[in-house]
Short mmCIF file of C-alpha atoms and ligand atoms in Angstrom, two decimals:
data_model
loop_
_atom_site.label_atom_id
_atom_site.label_comp_id
_atom_site.label_asym_id
_atom_site.label_seq_id
_atom_site.Cartn_x
_atom_site.Cartn_y
_atom_site.Cartn_z
CA MET A 1 34.11 147.03 129.36
CA SER A 2 33.07 147.04 125.73
CA LEU A 3 35.34 147.37 122.74
CA THR A 4 35.47 150.56 120.69
CA GLU A 5 35.23 150.46 116.87
CA GLN A 6 38.94 151.17 116.73
CA GLN A 7 39.74 148.32 119.07
CA ILE A 8 37.58 145.92 117.09
CA GLU A 9 39.57 146.87 114.01
CA ARG A 10 42.97 146.84 115.69
CA TYR A 11 42.47 143.38 117.18
CA SER A 12 40.35 141.98 114.35
CA ARG A 13 42.86 139.30 113.34
CA GLN A 14 42.74 137.73 116.76
CA ILE A 15 39.12 138.53 117.57
CA ILE A 16 38.27 136.46 114.50
CA LEU A 17 39.80 133.42 116.25
CA LYS A 18 36.98 131.59 117.95
CA GLU A 19 39.23 131.00 120.98
CA VAL A 20 39.52 134.78 121.41
CA GLY A 21 36.47 136.62 120.12
CA GLY A 22 35.19 139.84 121.63
CA PRO A 23 34.96 138.47 125.17
CA GLY A 24 38.54 137.16 124.97
CA GLN A 25 39.80 140.53 123.79
CA GLU A 26 38.00 142.23 126.66
CA LYS A 27 39.65 139.77 129.02
CA LEU A 28 43.08 140.61 127.65
CA LEU A 29 42.43 144.33 128.00
CA ALA A 30 41.42 143.78 131.61
CA SER A 31 44.52 141.67 132.43
CA LYS A 32 47.71 142.58 134.25
CA VAL A 33 50.95 140.89 133.33
CA LEU A 34 54.33 141.46 134.95
CA ILE A 35 57.49 141.12 132.88
CA VAL A 36 60.58 140.71 135.03
CA GLY A 37 63.56 141.90 133.02
CA ALA A 38 63.34 144.06 129.90
CA GLY A 39 66.07 142.06 128.18
CA GLY A 40 66.37 139.31 125.61
CA LEU A 41 63.24 137.41 126.62
CA GLY A 42 61.28 140.35 127.99
CA SER A 43 61.72 142.44 124.82
CA PRO A 44 59.84 140.29 122.30
CA ALA A 45 57.34 139.22 124.94
CA ALA A 46 56.54 142.83 125.86
CA LEU A 47 56.17 143.85 122.21
CA TYR A 48 53.76 141.05 121.40
CA LEU A 49 51.76 141.33 124.60
CA ALA A 50 51.42 145.06 124.00
CA ALA A 51 50.34 144.49 120.41
CA ALA A 52 47.81 141.88 121.57
CA GLY A 53 46.24 144.41 123.90
CA VAL A 54 47.10 143.09 127.35
CA GLY A 55 45.71 146.03 129.28
CA THR A 56 48.38 146.48 131.93
CA LEU A 57 52.03 145.56 131.56
CA GLY A 58 54.32 145.89 134.56
CA ILE A 59 58.03 145.93 133.79
CA ILE A 60 60.78 145.50 136.35
CA ASP A 61 64.36 146.24 135.43
CA TYR A 62 67.10 148.08 137.25
CA ASP A 63 69.49 148.46 134.35
CA ASN A 64 70.26 150.93 131.65
CA VAL A 65 70.48 149.99 127.98
CA ASP A 66 73.99 148.96 126.97
CA LEU A 67 75.37 148.69 123.45
CA THR A 68 75.93 144.94 123.94
CA ASN A 69 72.18 144.50 124.61
CA LEU A 70 71.04 145.60 121.17
CA GLN A 71 72.03 142.36 119.42
CA ARG A 72 68.98 140.65 120.95
CA GLN A 73 67.01 142.98 123.22
CA VAL A 74 64.89 144.24 120.37
CA ILE A 75 62.68 146.61 122.34
CA HIS A 76 65.65 149.00 122.69
CA ASN A 77 67.06 151.13 119.90
CA THR A 78 70.55 152.49 119.32
CA SER A 79 69.41 155.89 120.53
CA ASP A 80 68.34 154.32 123.83
CA VAL A 81 71.86 153.36 124.90
CA GLY A 82 72.40 154.76 128.39
CA ARG A 83 68.67 155.16 129.11
CA GLU A 84 66.77 153.25 131.76
CA LYS A 85 65.53 150.02 130.24
CA VAL A 86 62.10 150.44 131.78
CA ALA A 87 61.71 153.92 130.24
CA SER A 88 62.88 152.71 126.86
CA ALA A 89 60.55 149.69 126.95
CA ALA A 90 57.56 151.74 128.15
CA GLU A 91 58.01 154.19 125.29
CA LYS A 92 57.96 151.41 122.65
CA ILE A 93 54.95 149.75 124.21
CA LYS A 94 52.97 152.99 124.21
CA ALA A 95 54.00 153.64 120.61
CA ILE A 96 52.73 150.22 119.52
CA ASN A 97 49.53 150.36 121.49
CA PRO A 98 48.18 153.29 123.49
CA ASP A 99 45.53 150.95 124.95
CA VAL A 100 48.21 149.52 127.23
CA THR A 101 48.93 150.97 130.65
CA VAL A 102 52.59 150.48 131.50
CA GLN A 103 53.81 150.40 135.06
CA THR A 104 57.56 150.56 135.41
CA TYR A 105 59.61 149.44 138.37
CA ARG A 106 63.23 150.49 138.17
CA GLU A 107 64.29 148.10 140.89
CA ARG A 108 66.22 144.92 141.35
CA ALA A 109 63.97 141.96 141.93
CA ALA A 110 64.59 141.12 145.58
CA ALA A 111 62.66 139.44 148.37
CA ALA A 112 62.01 142.81 149.97
CA ASN A 113 60.17 144.39 147.04
CA ILE A 114 59.00 141.81 144.56
CA ARG A 115 56.18 140.22 146.51
CA GLU A 116 54.12 143.42 146.59
CA ILE A 117 54.65 143.89 142.86
CA ILE A 118 53.91 140.31 141.83
CA LYS A 119 50.68 140.03 143.76
CA LYS A 120 49.16 142.87 141.77
CA HIS A 121 49.37 140.81 138.58
CA ASP A 122 47.50 137.93 136.96
CA PHE A 123 50.58 136.34 135.42
CA VAL A 124 54.36 136.76 135.63
CA LEU A 125 56.80 136.31 132.78
CA ASP A 126 60.30 135.52 134.01
CA GLY A 127 62.74 137.15 131.62
CA THR A 128 65.64 137.32 134.07
CA ASP A 129 69.09 136.01 133.36
CA ASN A 130 70.27 135.00 136.81
CA PHE A 131 69.39 132.12 139.08
CA PRO A 132 68.70 133.92 142.34
CA SER A 133 66.02 135.94 140.52
CA LYS A 134 64.57 132.86 138.87
CA PHE A 135 64.27 131.04 142.20
CA LEU A 136 62.89 134.16 143.86
CA ILE A 137 60.18 134.54 141.21
CA ASN A 138 59.31 130.87 141.60
CA ASP A 139 59.04 131.19 145.37
CA VAL A 140 57.03 134.43 145.40
CA CYS A 141 54.66 133.14 142.76
CA TYR A 142 54.16 130.01 144.85
CA PHE A 143 53.38 131.97 148.00
CA GLU A 144 51.09 134.37 146.16
CA LYS A 145 49.66 131.68 143.87
CA VAL A 146 50.37 133.70 140.74
CA PRO A 147 51.05 131.59 137.64
CA PHE A 148 54.25 132.26 135.73
CA SER A 149 56.34 131.32 132.74
CA HIS A 150 59.94 130.40 133.44
CA ALA A 151 62.52 130.44 130.65
CA GLY A 152 66.25 130.46 130.08
CA ILE A 153 68.47 130.79 127.03
CA LEU A 154 72.15 130.22 126.43
CA ARG A 155 74.22 129.92 123.25
CA PHE A 156 71.86 128.15 120.82
CA ASP A 157 69.61 126.57 123.42
CA GLY A 158 66.54 127.51 125.35
CA GLN A 159 64.21 125.93 127.83
CA MET A 160 60.95 126.87 129.43
CA ILE A 161 58.11 125.71 131.63
CA THR A 162 54.84 127.21 132.82
CA VAL A 163 53.99 126.87 136.50
CA LEU A 164 50.56 126.97 138.11
CA PRO A 165 51.73 127.19 141.72
CA GLY A 166 50.40 124.46 143.97
CA GLN A 167 48.98 122.59 141.00
CA THR A 168 51.85 121.80 138.67
CA ALA A 169 55.59 121.18 139.01
CA CYS A 170 57.52 124.27 140.06
CA TYR A 171 61.06 125.27 139.11
CA ARG A 172 62.39 123.87 142.39
CA CYS A 173 60.70 120.54 141.72
CA VAL A 174 63.19 120.17 138.87
CA PHE A 175 66.09 122.36 140.00
CA ASP A 176 66.35 122.21 143.74
CA LYS A 177 68.41 125.33 144.40
CA PRO A 178 70.61 127.82 142.55
CA PRO A 179 73.85 126.39 141.18
CA PRO A 180 77.10 127.17 142.98
CA ALA A 181 78.28 130.68 142.18
CA GLY A 182 80.33 130.97 139.03
CA LEU A 183 79.71 127.43 137.78
CA VAL A 184 77.08 128.24 135.19
CA PRO A 185 78.19 130.53 132.42
CA SER A 186 76.05 133.59 131.85
CA CYS A 187 75.18 134.98 128.44
CA SER A 188 77.95 137.53 128.78
CA GLN A 189 80.47 134.73 129.22
CA ALA A 190 79.06 132.06 126.94
CA GLY A 191 77.18 134.10 124.37
CA VAL A 192 73.72 133.71 122.93
CA LEU A 193 72.30 133.89 119.43
CA GLY A 194 69.84 136.80 119.31
CA PRO A 195 66.85 135.08 117.70
CA LEU A 196 66.91 132.44 120.46
CA ALA A 197 65.60 135.15 122.75
CA GLY A 198 62.88 135.84 120.19
CA VAL A 199 61.88 132.20 119.87
CA ILE A 200 61.62 131.57 123.58
CA GLY A 201 60.31 135.03 124.52
CA CYS A 202 57.51 134.67 121.95
CA LEU A 203 56.65 131.21 123.26
CA GLN A 204 56.39 132.75 126.71
CA ALA A 205 54.06 135.44 125.35
CA THR A 206 51.98 132.68 123.77
CA GLU A 207 51.64 131.00 127.16
CA VAL A 208 50.59 134.29 128.73
CA LEU A 209 47.81 134.83 126.20
CA LYS A 210 46.64 131.22 126.45
CA TYR A 211 46.47 131.47 130.21
CA LEU A 212 44.60 134.79 130.16
CA LEU A 213 42.15 133.48 127.56
CA GLY A 214 41.81 130.09 129.24
CA VAL A 215 42.46 128.21 126.01
CA GLY A 216 44.72 125.40 124.87
CA GLU A 217 47.11 123.35 126.94
CA LEU A 218 49.69 125.17 128.97
CA LEU A 219 53.31 124.05 129.13
CA THR A 220 52.80 122.69 132.61
CA ASP A 221 54.49 119.57 133.98
CA ARG A 222 56.64 119.57 130.85
CA LEU A 223 60.03 121.17 130.42
CA LEU A 224 60.44 122.32 126.83
CA ILE A 225 64.00 122.16 125.58
CA PHE A 226 64.86 123.93 122.33
CA ASP A 227 68.02 123.10 120.41
CA GLY A 228 68.57 125.88 117.92
CA LEU A 229 71.52 124.26 116.15
CA GLY A 230 69.63 121.04 115.47
CA LEU A 231 66.35 123.01 115.23
CA GLN A 232 64.58 120.57 117.46
CA PHE A 233 62.11 120.89 120.28
CA ARG A 234 62.11 118.23 122.96
CA GLU A 235 59.83 117.83 125.92
CA VAL A 236 60.67 116.27 129.24
CA LYS A 237 57.77 115.28 131.45
CA VAL A 238 58.19 116.52 134.97
CA THR A 239 55.88 116.04 137.89
CA ARG A 240 55.45 117.71 141.23
CA ASN A 241 58.31 116.47 143.35
CA PRO A 242 57.23 115.28 146.82
CA ASP A 243 60.71 116.23 148.01
CA CYS A 244 60.47 119.77 146.63
CA ARG A 245 61.65 122.11 149.34
CA LEU A 246 59.00 124.65 148.34
CA CYS A 247 55.88 122.82 147.17
CA GLY A 248 56.66 119.30 148.42
CA GLN A 249 55.19 117.37 151.30
CA GLU A 250 57.51 118.74 153.94
CA PRO A 251 58.61 122.11 152.65
CA SER A 252 61.68 123.67 154.23
CA ILE A 253 61.09 127.01 152.53
CA THR A 254 58.21 128.60 154.36
CA GLU A 255 59.06 132.22 153.92
CA LEU A 256 60.65 134.38 151.31
CA ALA A 257 64.40 134.93 151.25
CA ASP A 258 66.97 136.01 148.72
CA GLU A 259 69.13 133.15 147.54
CA GLU A 260 72.74 133.72 148.35
CA GLN A 261 75.06 134.51 145.56
CA ALA A 262 78.79 135.03 145.74
CA ALA A 263 80.23 138.32 144.60
CA CYS A 264 81.93 136.96 141.51
CA ASP A 265 78.73 135.40 140.25
CA LEU A 266 76.78 138.53 141.01
CA LYS A 267 79.03 140.50 138.73
CA ALA A 268 78.60 138.05 135.88
CA SER A 269 74.88 137.80 136.09
CA GLN A 270 73.59 141.20 137.10
CA MET B 1 73.56 98.32 128.73
CA LYS B 2 71.19 100.32 126.54
CA LEU B 3 69.75 103.49 128.05
CA ILE B 4 67.74 106.35 126.62
CA ILE B 5 69.61 109.48 127.61
CA ASN B 6 68.01 112.82 126.76
CA GLY B 7 65.87 111.09 124.18
CA LYS B 8 68.71 109.27 122.43
CA ASP B 9 69.63 105.59 122.55
CA VAL B 10 73.00 105.25 124.24
CA GLU B 11 75.02 102.08 124.81
CA THR B 12 76.87 102.39 128.10
CA ASP B 13 80.02 100.52 129.12
CA GLU B 14 80.59 100.28 132.81
CA ALA B 15 78.10 102.62 134.43
CA HIS B 16 75.83 100.90 136.94
CA THR B 17 74.80 103.91 138.98
CA VAL B 18 73.77 107.47 138.16
CA THR B 19 77.06 108.80 139.53
CA GLU B 20 79.00 106.43 137.29
CA LEU B 21 76.84 107.38 134.33
CA LEU B 22 77.49 111.07 134.85
CA LYS B 23 81.19 110.29 134.82
CA GLU B 24 81.04 107.96 131.82
CA GLN B 25 78.97 110.46 129.81
CA LYS B 26 81.54 113.12 130.67
CA VAL B 27 78.98 115.49 132.14
CA LYS B 28 81.09 118.55 132.77
CA TRP B 29 79.62 119.78 136.04
CA PRO B 30 77.67 116.94 137.63
CA ASP B 31 76.78 119.22 140.53
CA MET B 32 74.92 121.41 138.10
CA VAL B 33 72.71 118.78 136.59
CA SER B 34 69.31 117.60 137.70
CA VAL B 35 68.75 113.95 136.87
CA GLU B 36 65.39 112.46 136.06
CA LEU B 37 65.15 108.67 135.97
CA ASN B 38 62.05 107.19 134.35
CA GLY B 39 60.09 110.34 135.08
CA THR B 40 61.20 110.97 138.65
CA ILE B 41 63.66 113.68 139.66
CA LEU B 42 66.35 112.09 141.82
CA LYS B 43 67.71 113.53 145.02
CA ARG B 44 71.34 114.42 144.53
CA GLU B 45 72.34 112.34 147.58
CA THR B 46 70.99 109.22 145.90
CA PHE B 47 72.97 109.46 142.66
CA ALA B 48 75.63 107.06 143.92
CA SER B 49 73.18 104.50 145.24
CA THR B 50 70.69 104.60 142.38
CA GLY B 51 71.22 101.65 140.05
CA LEU B 52 70.47 101.63 136.33
CA ASN B 53 68.60 99.01 134.36
CA GLU B 54 68.39 98.15 130.68
CA GLY B 55 66.07 100.55 128.86
CA ASP B 56 65.94 103.18 131.61
CA LYS B 57 65.04 106.68 130.51
CA VAL B 58 67.52 109.17 131.88
CA GLU B 59 67.28 112.94 131.49
CA PHE B 60 70.16 115.21 132.33
CA LEU B 61 68.57 118.61 132.89
CA TYR B 62 70.82 121.64 132.83
CA PHE B 63 70.46 125.04 134.39
CA MET B 64 69.86 127.71 131.81
CA GLY B 65 69.88 131.41 132.59
CA GLY B 66 69.69 133.98 129.86
CA GLY B 67 67.26 136.70 129.05
CA ARG B 68 67.91 140.00 130.66
CA GLU B 69 71.55 140.74 130.94
CA SER B 70 73.97 143.57 131.19
CA ASP B 71 77.64 143.70 131.87
ZN1 ZN C 301 58.04 122.43 143.65
#
């Protein structure tokens, strides 16, 4: 694939970076990235990845746009309230950059469907808000050996880590299994400052581009913890855990399953 | 005893094990926290039997959800 004049102009500010260049831009245009959840984290990530010219963006989300989403899910407009999130997101992406092919999946991420979707992609960006989904993405990506960016936000805080399955610490190496239902507050219960989603979602997009371009140092084996109130980033070194039930020495998880979640928790985190 | 908890110097009183430290530091939901001691994630079953030493680096790591959400 060679770049058109228009593409060279559109992407000139990143093509000029020696880490990108023409070949890097062609790589991005040939890449497929899956964004799970067109919400707080997925919105800014999708906008920037579209603008950067990632050639194929897959978006999974089952929900419709709600008025309470607009405070931070910046890919959706007021006029989108009630629409499918995937349709709303796809429209914005195409408007920003017609180079991008958008594939939408209006589905819940579940063991039954997500494996087939994930394996079609080069990288997965976890923008989900609930723990069963986060563990599921971790497990599928491990089985399919697809790298991914994990992130979470709550109140004024965020944290994230990039996982190269089988090579670097996975989410289960740090957090063994989903927390008991109802114990962890969700954003709807505890609140979240909108720009936090932007900060962390944009960092995730940065990791995606770095991975696709093969440049820099990924956020692997390090958990990044962002404290918005103190405006501080902190890093905690993590290593592959030999006791990890997924990627450890004697794994007990050998096939994909949905993590159980009690009804009350399901309601809070859907 | 002086420990480094989540990057900060903390003087502890009575805590000699991870379980006691979680209590002393008033960690709200100890079942919800992953604990890393000097770079190694501890198994939950060993919290009570894992002793602490002067200067240990302890990280309390919390679950964080967020992102996509609807009500
Ligand atoms: Zn692991």
